[in-house]
């Protein structure tokens, strides 16, 4: 077989990376190259350079170093026993693609992951070599995210953190039982061990010691992880509790959720139906409530339950706590305002700012930027008071989409 | 009275003029603002009714918002901003009060400008134009922003692309970065730069990173409106990607369903065993 061209490899290894949900390039160190000593800048909000027809932002060159893999994770298209076409980049090919794309302002940087070629250590070492070459030879100051292989030696994880902005280690599945069954070569202990390692090194790099010396730079944009949804019977309640623990124990910046794509395979007992994309969406919304709105996992859904697919989790919470509403917009504290459907952190900040000068009226709601139709049943202020809150079922019906629309998912 | 602001440095010139006019007690309805001449000294004074002199100190956030909003394409922006600063100075309006219609409009315009700047940072596409034998690589781009943002958007590119020469031409102004110096000029050359071969690789990437199983065209166009497509090399692929998505999903399913035959399985095992042994 003729060797694959760069373009063919790019097609295969970008295609293989498309299941990774993360494309974030924000946070981390402020760097720039105004003085001509290098290429690139980073820090602050990430930039989307394009949008794909799947509605996702393209911000990084997201590719696999190789999709050859000696492991056999049942949910993965690159597993050893899969019939997928294989390819492998050299270190220099990845470096060149990154730099040339970057110079043309197509991307913010590189998100590199890989199947496991030969051994976890060898593969990880090659990924580190890519990052190091970019930094040392190309003086590249853009964003680098490396997907770390949990079984790799701690020295390699340390080296990865030296060159990368962000590291991620995928927990893959919500429960240990599922991991053992579907990813026989992986273990939860190793995954958590690697996450703890990344957390500890990141913290060390931030603290100065008593003598004023600093531990080496380490992944300033922190770590993230991804969980596959719908390949095992875990409930949304279990998943959210798992995420809450991951945020707490390992100081993760983000947990990404990826709806499982069915891969028919008689040898394993994987479901043949793809979970609705809406489930993934609701999990992201619930995750967002935990991170930005002060919700605890317990408040969002019981451990054994699934999220409501028809209405968002914040609305579901408000409907379950109708006694709290309507809230007086001119008096309610910030924490409670944040619980009103249709009000986000920004509109709440505006309400608080405006309240300092005068009392708010219904006519002001538009300027505040809240979703009026959604908020109305839950608030009161001069010019507006909702009639007695209708019973929960009616209110739910007002927001839930008509049933036939569900076939879209 | 007519005030003509320069095309380059428009916002700073407006600020200086607005201070002068306010100090002289010039009423907003007697000022006609426009942009055009390159020289800022066209202060054609004609006798007009005056009010009391107004000196103003505005909070820094207010100045930043006003200056940003002044890059908006709205031709009335200079006059509106002058009225607003006079009202703020006389405390007839309070900064931060979004229920004031004039302030609300200004903040909305500021938001539109910021979004445009952010979009420009993402959507400029450079093409390589390095002359033979040059010791710095050179790139050029043609871009059409919705507002007058080039001057505000250019320093980002200087911080990011410090080791190369680059030029971004827009229908009115051009930013040029050469040997580390950033300059803003009037646009002389309206030709798009010649095609760059790397764009083919970029299109390969764009076509393959997208997941045909989850088409969300509205989400895409809300962030990347169709009017931006003509200067994006990858955008020409979009209609086809959308059209062939269902076929690709079917092909994906078929490929995934085809488990490798025993021969391939043996070969894979042999390869990995051989590699382990090495
Ligand atoms: S190790 Fe990674 S690439 Fe390999 S089969 Fe498992 S998930 Fe797929």
XYZ file of C-alpha atoms and ligand atoms in Angstrom:
695
model
C 0.000 0.000 0.000
C 1.333 3.430 -0.898
C 2.151 5.513 2.171
C -0.604 7.920 3.102
C -0.197 11.559 2.197
C -0.317 14.269 4.844
C -3.770 15.204 3.656
C -5.041 11.602 3.963
C -3.602 11.274 7.447
C -5.181 14.563 8.455
C -8.562 13.377 7.192
C -8.383 10.117 9.164
C -6.886 11.498 12.354
C -9.182 14.532 12.528
C -12.145 12.274 11.896
C -11.005 10.051 14.771
C -10.766 13.062 17.104
C -14.231 14.396 16.467
C -15.756 12.478 19.379
C -13.792 14.578 21.846
C -16.120 17.277 23.045
C -13.602 19.749 24.418
C -12.344 22.569 22.263
C -11.718 25.097 25.027
C -8.673 27.310 24.719
C -9.357 29.820 27.452
C -7.538 30.540 30.653
C -3.993 29.704 31.448
C -0.955 31.857 31.065
C -0.790 35.214 29.347
C 1.807 35.009 26.640
C 2.537 37.004 23.524
C 5.161 37.519 20.848
C 4.936 41.250 20.106
C 8.725 41.581 20.273
C 9.227 39.100 17.428
C 10.913 36.443 19.582
C 8.312 33.809 18.840
C 4.905 32.961 17.452
C 1.582 33.204 19.178
C -0.287 34.520 22.154
C -2.654 33.079 24.711
C -4.575 33.850 27.862
C -7.990 35.334 28.417
C -11.043 34.149 26.576
C -10.462 31.640 23.811
C -11.394 32.503 20.252
C -13.515 30.449 17.903
C -12.020 30.542 14.442
C -14.787 28.704 12.653
C -18.042 26.925 13.326
C -18.766 23.498 11.932
C -22.206 22.477 10.628
C -22.661 20.481 13.850
C -22.842 23.840 15.638
C -19.548 23.387 17.421
C -16.804 25.936 17.633
C -13.479 25.133 15.996
C -10.751 26.655 18.040
C -7.987 24.073 18.151
C -6.375 21.685 15.718
C -7.889 18.606 17.336
C -6.222 15.452 16.081
C -4.902 12.079 17.121
C -1.208 11.378 16.835
C -2.286 7.921 15.740
C -5.465 5.860 15.782
C -3.582 2.573 16.048
C -4.358 1.195 19.486
C -3.367 -1.921 21.404
C -6.230 -1.476 23.891
C -9.707 -2.716 23.214
C -12.197 -0.326 24.807
C -15.595 -1.513 23.605
C -17.063 1.990 23.123
C -14.181 3.267 21.004
C -13.924 3.219 17.235
C -10.108 2.939 17.475
C -10.035 -0.173 19.646
C -7.621 -2.904 18.542
C -10.390 -5.109 17.171
C -12.080 -2.373 15.094
C -11.893 -2.441 11.320
C -11.315 1.296 10.950
C -8.636 2.619 8.564
C -5.453 3.489 10.463
C -2.876 6.242 10.181
C -0.042 7.734 12.139
C 1.503 11.204 12.122
C 5.166 11.840 12.763
C 6.090 14.381 15.420
C 7.225 16.815 12.736
C 4.013 16.505 10.759
C 1.955 17.516 13.776
C 4.319 20.380 14.564
C 4.193 21.677 10.980
C 0.411 21.457 10.721
C 0.008 23.300 14.015
C 2.400 26.103 13.138
C 1.184 26.570 9.568
C -2.476 26.590 10.607
C -1.671 28.962 13.424
C 0.203 31.423 11.195
C -2.851 31.663 8.951
C -5.054 32.379 11.974
C -7.112 29.185 11.584
C -6.586 28.015 15.174
C -5.682 28.929 18.764
C -3.433 25.931 19.154
C -3.293 22.150 19.349
C -5.390 19.532 21.135
C -3.509 16.288 20.764
C -4.648 12.872 21.849
C -3.647 9.427 20.692
C -4.411 5.754 20.532
C -1.866 3.639 22.364
C 0.872 2.547 20.061
C 3.225 -0.117 21.436
C 3.043 1.094 25.047
C 1.491 3.913 27.082
C 4.942 5.312 27.899
C 6.180 5.358 24.324
C 3.016 7.038 23.092
C 3.014 9.598 25.858
C 6.689 10.330 25.221
C 5.927 11.032 21.582
C 3.092 13.399 22.508
C 5.404 15.229 24.884
C 7.927 15.483 22.061
C 5.357 17.261 19.904
C 4.643 19.811 22.637
C 8.279 20.306 23.433
C 9.277 20.791 19.785
C 6.533 23.380 19.387
C 7.734 25.303 22.416
C 11.495 24.929 22.076
C 12.150 24.801 18.368
C 9.223 26.813 17.015
C 8.936 29.191 20.004
C 5.228 28.552 19.836
C 3.202 30.469 22.436
C -0.288 29.359 21.399
C -2.421 26.919 23.355
C -1.520 23.261 23.816
C -3.853 20.665 25.303
C -2.543 17.120 25.685
C -4.811 14.211 26.433
C -2.758 12.309 28.931
C -2.569 8.547 28.993
C -3.227 7.589 32.615
C -0.939 4.552 32.548
C 2.070 6.605 31.485
C 4.954 7.105 33.925
C 4.670 10.082 36.324
C 7.808 11.672 34.821
C 6.057 11.789 31.467
C 3.008 13.444 33.009
C 5.327 15.973 34.630
C 6.989 16.643 31.278
C 3.595 16.995 29.584
C 2.577 19.624 32.149
C 5.780 21.511 31.568
C 4.932 22.201 27.929
C 1.137 22.065 27.805
C -1.470 24.569 28.985
C -4.023 21.945 29.815
C -3.939 18.229 30.463
C -6.941 15.982 30.398
C -7.413 12.446 31.558
C -10.672 10.844 30.570
C -12.615 9.019 33.247
C -14.427 7.468 30.251
C -17.386 5.961 32.086
C -19.464 7.077 35.046
C -19.026 3.930 37.134
C -16.185 1.565 37.926
C -18.271 -1.475 37.019
C -18.792 -0.133 33.519
C -15.121 0.706 33.156
C -14.045 -2.795 34.122
C -16.537 -4.324 31.751
C -16.043 -2.078 28.737
C -12.423 -0.948 29.023
C -10.665 -4.021 30.394
C -7.143 -2.546 30.175
C -8.056 0.590 32.125
C -8.509 1.010 35.847
C -10.197 3.663 37.914
C -7.289 3.666 40.361
C -4.800 4.557 37.662
C -7.074 7.251 36.253
C -7.633 8.840 39.657
C -3.959 8.448 40.469
C -2.990 10.395 37.351
C -5.584 13.092 38.097
C -4.285 13.461 41.645
C -0.772 13.746 40.257
C -1.811 16.507 37.873
C -3.649 18.325 40.645
C -0.694 18.118 43.048
C 1.810 19.325 40.476
C -0.469 22.149 39.424
C -0.800 23.308 43.011
C 2.929 23.038 43.623
C 3.598 25.187 40.580
C 1.325 27.880 41.980
C 2.745 28.053 45.511
C 6.074 29.564 46.258
C 8.084 27.640 48.802
C 9.415 29.291 51.941
C 12.685 30.005 50.165
C 10.877 31.728 47.337
C 11.705 29.109 44.739
C 8.940 27.850 42.519
C 8.144 24.361 41.394
C 8.359 24.062 37.577
C 5.534 25.459 35.454
C 2.695 22.996 35.175
C -0.376 23.075 32.924
C -1.563 26.581 33.919
C -5.017 26.048 32.381
C -5.615 23.053 34.661
C -7.153 19.700 33.813
C -10.426 18.463 32.380
C -12.029 15.117 31.685
C -14.647 13.472 29.503
C -17.334 10.933 30.328
C -19.211 8.820 27.816
C -22.951 8.913 28.349
C -25.337 6.108 27.525
C -22.901 3.210 27.059
C -23.766 1.891 30.514
C -26.920 2.090 32.625
C -25.684 4.909 34.934
C -28.417 7.458 35.720
C -28.030 11.213 35.322
C -28.189 11.453 39.110
C -25.163 9.160 39.404
C -23.340 11.009 36.646
C -23.824 14.431 38.246
C -22.692 13.153 41.634
C -19.638 11.680 39.972
C -18.893 15.043 38.329
C -19.364 16.910 41.589
C -16.822 14.606 43.227
C -14.394 15.019 40.346
C -14.650 18.817 40.557
C -14.048 18.613 44.292
C -11.353 15.939 44.516
C -9.208 16.833 41.532
C -9.915 20.529 40.996
C -11.054 19.852 37.424
C -11.882 22.870 35.290
C -14.452 21.027 33.223
C -16.167 17.702 32.855
C -17.276 17.053 29.264
C -20.095 14.687 28.387
C -20.133 12.798 25.139
C -23.169 10.859 23.970
C -22.133 7.335 23.089
C -22.226 6.371 19.403
C -23.307 2.761 19.074
C -20.815 0.392 17.540
C -22.564 -2.870 16.752
C -20.455 -5.636 18.176
C -21.921 -8.978 19.071
C -19.121 -9.846 21.454
C -20.003 -7.123 23.912
C -23.205 -6.083 25.525
C -23.302 -2.466 24.464
C -26.635 -0.787 23.850
C -27.541 -0.439 20.201
C -29.368 2.842 20.602
C -27.708 6.177 20.737
C -28.825 8.181 23.772
C -30.749 11.317 22.766
C -28.458 14.295 22.213
C -30.855 16.148 24.464
C -29.595 14.052 27.362
C -26.061 15.303 26.800
C -27.423 18.855 26.571
C -29.330 18.560 29.858
C -26.236 17.188 31.588
C -24.250 20.197 30.406
C -26.976 22.500 31.716
C -26.989 20.735 35.078
C -23.195 20.818 35.214
C -23.340 24.551 34.468
C -25.789 25.040 37.361
C -23.352 23.295 39.689
C -20.418 25.400 38.570
C -21.982 28.835 38.140
C -25.261 28.999 40.009
C -24.449 27.405 43.337
C -26.597 24.299 42.848
C -25.556 21.049 44.544
C -25.957 17.772 42.654
C -28.499 16.668 45.269
C -30.728 19.622 44.483
C -30.790 18.911 40.782
C -31.904 15.317 40.685
C -32.085 12.265 42.984
C -29.315 9.726 42.520
C -31.571 7.152 40.908
C -33.315 9.560 38.515
C -32.780 10.914 35.041
C -33.006 14.604 34.119
C -36.221 15.768 32.506
C -35.548 15.837 28.761
C -38.379 18.250 28.035
C -37.546 21.109 30.361
C -34.201 22.404 31.559
C -32.970 21.492 35.046
C -33.254 25.027 36.415
C -36.905 25.267 35.440
C -37.489 21.785 36.832
C -36.009 22.910 40.157
C -38.173 26.039 40.234
C -41.316 24.033 39.510
C -40.446 21.647 42.327
C -39.993 24.605 44.696
C -43.027 26.661 43.764
C -43.567 27.814 47.351
C -40.498 30.072 47.057
C -41.991 32.046 44.190
C -42.850 34.647 43.065
C -39.715 36.459 44.194
C -39.736 40.217 44.732
C -37.101 41.360 42.240
C -36.429 44.484 44.249
C -35.578 42.638 47.461
C -34.485 39.070 46.779
C -30.813 38.295 47.482
C -28.423 37.303 44.712
C -28.454 33.556 45.509
C -32.215 33.434 45.100
C -32.309 35.633 42.014
C -29.926 33.165 40.401
C -32.534 30.464 40.893
C -35.177 32.250 38.831
C -35.615 30.644 35.388
C -34.753 33.189 32.705
C -32.256 35.106 34.873
C -28.541 34.465 34.403
C -25.516 35.776 36.305
C -25.319 38.779 34.008
C -28.939 39.869 34.321
C -28.751 39.287 38.076
C -25.689 41.561 38.262
C -27.598 44.218 36.318
C -30.592 43.935 38.637
C -28.354 44.379 41.660
C -26.604 47.357 40.058
C -29.854 49.061 39.049
C -31.391 48.497 42.485
C -28.773 50.762 43.982
C -30.291 53.758 42.202
C -33.965 53.045 42.251
C -36.578 50.374 42.304
C -37.071 48.289 39.189
C -40.274 48.196 37.217
C -41.641 45.652 34.774
C -40.682 47.911 31.838
C -37.010 47.614 32.865
C -36.869 43.860 32.368
C -36.101 44.073 28.689
C -33.093 46.325 29.210
C -31.848 43.997 31.937
C -31.677 41.238 29.350
C -33.663 38.534 31.099
C -35.849 36.015 29.282
C -39.139 37.654 30.210
C -41.501 34.893 29.132
C -39.597 32.397 31.220
C -39.128 34.564 34.296
C -42.648 36.033 34.482
C -44.375 33.305 36.508
C -41.610 33.415 39.100
C -41.145 37.114 39.835
C -43.040 40.139 41.048
C -42.179 43.832 40.813
C -44.054 47.113 40.299
C -46.029 46.747 37.099
C -46.190 42.960 37.277
C -47.361 40.275 39.601
C -48.165 36.797 38.380
C -51.545 35.423 39.197
C -51.349 32.593 41.698
C -48.823 30.168 40.265
C -50.763 27.674 38.221
C -50.430 24.106 39.280
C -47.157 22.458 38.392
C -48.540 20.458 35.495
C -49.943 23.512 33.731
C -46.776 25.460 34.183
C -44.724 22.569 32.945
C -46.920 22.296 29.881
C -46.317 25.959 29.156
C -42.590 25.365 28.759
C -42.291 21.783 27.604
C -42.279 21.359 23.829
C -45.312 19.692 22.283
C -44.733 15.933 22.275
C -44.378 15.426 18.506
C -41.274 17.611 18.464
C -39.453 14.950 20.423
C -38.975 12.912 17.298
C -36.352 15.474 16.291
C -33.895 14.156 18.846
C -21.064 74.126 12.894
C -19.342 71.246 11.140
C -16.800 68.948 12.741
C -14.916 66.660 10.385
C -13.110 63.816 12.078
C -10.119 62.048 10.497
C -10.536 58.484 9.185
C -7.541 57.307 11.181
C -7.708 58.059 14.892
C -11.402 58.987 14.635
C -12.348 58.155 18.191
C -9.501 60.045 19.859
C -10.255 63.066 17.662
C -13.939 62.930 18.625
C -13.007 62.953 22.295
C -10.785 66.002 21.906
C -13.459 67.821 19.891
C -16.245 66.888 22.293
C -14.272 68.303 25.227
C -13.612 71.519 23.359
C -17.208 71.933 22.258
C -18.516 71.211 25.753
C -16.104 73.686 27.308
C -17.264 76.284 24.793
C -20.877 75.504 25.669
C -21.748 74.452 22.139
C -25.261 72.974 21.923
C -25.440 69.466 20.455
C -28.154 70.388 17.937
C -25.826 72.920 16.298
C -23.035 70.427 15.552
C -22.803 68.379 12.391
C -20.339 65.515 12.737
C -18.722 63.664 9.879
C -15.679 61.527 9.091
C -13.502 61.918 6.088
C -10.554 64.232 5.778
C -7.199 62.985 6.886
C -6.415 66.195 8.811
C -8.156 66.834 12.140
C -7.978 70.651 11.956
C -11.185 71.362 10.065
C -12.903 73.106 12.913
C -15.100 75.401 10.893
C -16.537 77.668 13.551
C -19.601 79.716 12.756
C -21.544 81.816 15.278
C -24.130 79.674 17.015
C -26.159 79.882 20.213
C -24.115 78.806 23.217
C -24.908 77.419 26.661
C -22.858 77.449 29.839
C -19.468 75.801 29.619
C -19.481 72.135 30.691
C -16.387 70.401 32.007
C -16.805 66.725 32.441
C -15.118 63.922 34.253
C -16.603 60.582 33.453
C -15.863 57.253 35.096
C -13.261 55.269 33.179
C -15.713 52.476 32.325
C -17.995 55.083 30.773
C -15.202 56.501 28.627
C -14.247 53.005 27.491
C -17.814 52.111 26.567
C -18.411 55.365 24.731
C -15.169 55.072 22.793
C -15.975 51.512 21.832
C -19.504 52.418 20.761
C -18.048 55.183 18.578
C -16.624 52.526 16.256
C -20.167 51.489 15.362
C -21.275 51.932 11.753
C -24.251 54.091 12.851
C -23.717 57.504 11.166
C -25.437 59.283 14.076
C -23.024 57.883 16.655
C -20.924 61.045 17.169
C -23.902 63.309 17.687
C -25.595 60.838 20.008
C -22.482 60.348 22.092
C -22.046 64.127 22.423
C -25.608 64.525 23.699
C -25.073 61.667 26.104
C -21.824 62.971 27.609
C -23.441 66.367 28.178
C -26.362 64.708 29.932
C -24.012 62.591 32.034
C -21.940 65.649 32.958
C -25.059 67.534 34.039
C -26.243 64.407 35.887
C -29.391 64.212 33.830
C -28.404 60.633 33.130
C -26.629 58.159 35.379
C -23.982 55.829 34.030
C -25.106 52.204 34.435
C -28.824 52.955 34.227
C -29.847 50.660 31.403
C -33.437 51.851 31.467
C -32.291 55.175 29.946
C -32.961 54.620 26.228
C -29.917 56.589 25.021
C -27.617 54.719 27.362
C -29.221 51.446 26.468
C -28.621 52.071 22.774
C -25.019 53.039 23.409
C -24.388 49.876 25.414
C -25.996 47.767 22.698
C -23.772 49.414 20.105
C -20.753 48.843 22.299
C -21.711 45.177 22.500
C -22.069 44.934 18.725
C -18.641 46.486 18.252
C -16.995 44.166 20.763
C -18.569 41.209 19.053
C -17.302 42.441 15.707
C -13.761 42.821 17.068
C -13.916 39.341 18.554
C -15.200 37.972 15.256
C -12.416 39.664 13.354
C -9.828 38.081 15.659
C -11.297 34.708 14.768
C -12.210 35.096 11.115
C -9.223 36.819 9.507
C -7.536 34.272 7.217
C -3.942 34.962 6.258
C -2.425 33.790 3.009
C 1.311 33.441 2.659
C 2.963 36.048 0.436
C 6.608 35.679 1.489
C 8.837 37.033 -1.288
C 11.717 34.739 -2.324
C 14.830 35.279 -0.227
C 13.040 37.174 2.554
C 14.200 36.500 6.101
C 10.764 37.045 7.672
C 7.706 35.234 6.462
C 4.933 37.466 5.160
C 1.147 37.014 5.162
C -1.783 39.048 3.925
C -5.540 39.031 4.430
C -8.624 40.803 3.128
C -11.352 41.343 5.717
C -14.696 43.153 5.801
C -15.709 44.112 9.338
C -19.239 45.329 10.041
C -18.000 48.339 12.052
C -14.975 50.666 12.095
C -12.863 48.384 14.222
C -9.569 47.850 12.422
C -7.507 50.143 14.657
C -8.896 48.561 17.805
C -8.567 45.006 16.491
C -5.053 45.228 15.025
C -2.896 45.181 18.214
C -4.146 41.654 18.920
C -2.541 40.457 15.683
C 0.703 42.266 16.544
C 0.878 40.471 19.890
C 0.101 37.140 18.285
C 2.092 37.232 15.062
C 5.187 39.070 16.266
C 7.718 37.073 14.262
C 6.162 37.561 10.823
C 5.156 40.452 8.595
C 1.457 40.753 7.938
C -1.116 43.015 6.413
C -4.872 43.135 6.867
C -6.750 45.211 4.303
C -10.369 46.282 4.853
C -12.504 48.366 2.481
C -11.442 51.595 4.260
C -8.261 51.077 6.279
C -5.315 48.716 6.220
C -3.200 47.489 9.133
C 0.411 46.723 8.258
C 2.932 45.041 10.523
C 6.429 45.112 9.133
C 9.675 44.403 10.979
C 7.819 44.796 14.253
C 6.146 48.139 13.452
C 2.363 48.401 13.339
C 0.882 51.067 11.086
C -2.647 52.009 10.060
C -3.044 53.358 6.529
C -5.809 54.152 4.093
C -6.451 51.100 1.923
C -4.766 51.384 -1.450
C -5.017 47.844 -2.764
C -8.404 46.109 -2.767
C -7.281 42.825 -4.325
C -7.607 39.628 -2.265
C -4.224 37.954 -1.712
C -3.310 34.986 -3.967
C -4.460 31.483 -2.987
C -2.388 29.616 -0.430
C -1.928 25.821 -0.731
C -2.306 25.282 3.034
C -5.951 26.240 2.642
C -6.534 22.799 1.111
C -5.282 21.109 4.277
C -7.444 23.425 6.359
C -10.479 22.424 4.321
C -9.631 18.747 4.814
C -9.552 19.395 8.542
C -12.819 21.354 8.522
C -14.623 18.627 6.590
C -13.443 15.845 8.889
C -13.633 17.351 12.357
C -17.342 17.907 12.049
C -19.728 15.221 13.189
C -22.325 14.553 10.464
C -24.482 12.694 12.977
C -25.374 15.930 14.737
C -26.186 18.643 12.228
C -27.040 21.959 13.872
C -26.954 24.451 11.075
C -28.688 27.266 12.965
C -26.196 27.077 15.783
C -23.438 27.413 13.204
C -24.907 30.374 11.334
C -25.774 32.233 14.521
C -22.043 32.428 15.244
C -20.747 32.469 11.695
C -23.363 34.457 9.752
C -23.537 33.862 6.016
C -22.248 37.335 5.266
C -18.869 36.320 6.732
C -18.553 33.259 4.512
C -17.126 34.849 1.420
C -13.763 35.530 3.059
C -13.529 32.149 4.780
C -11.817 29.485 2.648
C -13.617 26.649 4.450
C -17.117 28.099 4.100
C -17.505 26.994 0.478
C -17.635 23.408 1.746
C -20.555 23.984 4.072
C -23.511 23.423 1.706
C -22.011 20.120 0.553
C -21.186 18.992 4.070
C -24.776 19.597 5.065
C -26.166 17.880 1.993
C -24.009 14.747 2.292
C -24.253 14.432 6.083
C -26.937 11.700 6.020
C -24.889 9.597 3.577
C -21.809 9.983 5.725
C -23.717 8.887 8.807
C -24.909 5.796 6.960
C -21.367 5.063 5.783
C -20.045 5.543 9.319
C -22.564 3.070 10.672
C -21.697 0.542 7.979
C -17.961 0.873 8.569
C -18.411 0.520 12.296
C -20.605 -2.525 11.843
C -18.002 -4.281 9.739
C -15.880 -5.895 12.416
C -12.442 -6.906 11.137
C -12.200 -10.376 9.684
C -10.090 -13.010 11.406
C -7.208 -12.303 9.029
C -7.009 -8.651 9.984
C -7.384 -9.546 13.641
C -4.428 -11.907 13.386
C -2.401 -9.252 11.627
C -3.201 -6.648 14.262
C -2.195 -9.078 16.985
C 1.024 -9.896 15.163
C 1.855 -6.205 14.720
C 1.354 -5.418 18.356
C 3.294 -8.505 19.469
C 6.151 -7.584 17.177
C 6.183 -4.032 18.510
C 6.141 -5.207 22.103
C 9.131 -7.405 21.356
C 11.203 -4.642 19.823
S -7.164 3.392 24.738
Fe -8.199 5.148 23.857
S -7.906 4.931 21.657
Fe -7.428 2.983 22.562
S -9.304 1.831 22.447
Fe -9.291 2.780 24.465
S -10.349 4.727 24.200
Fe -9.846 3.986 22.144
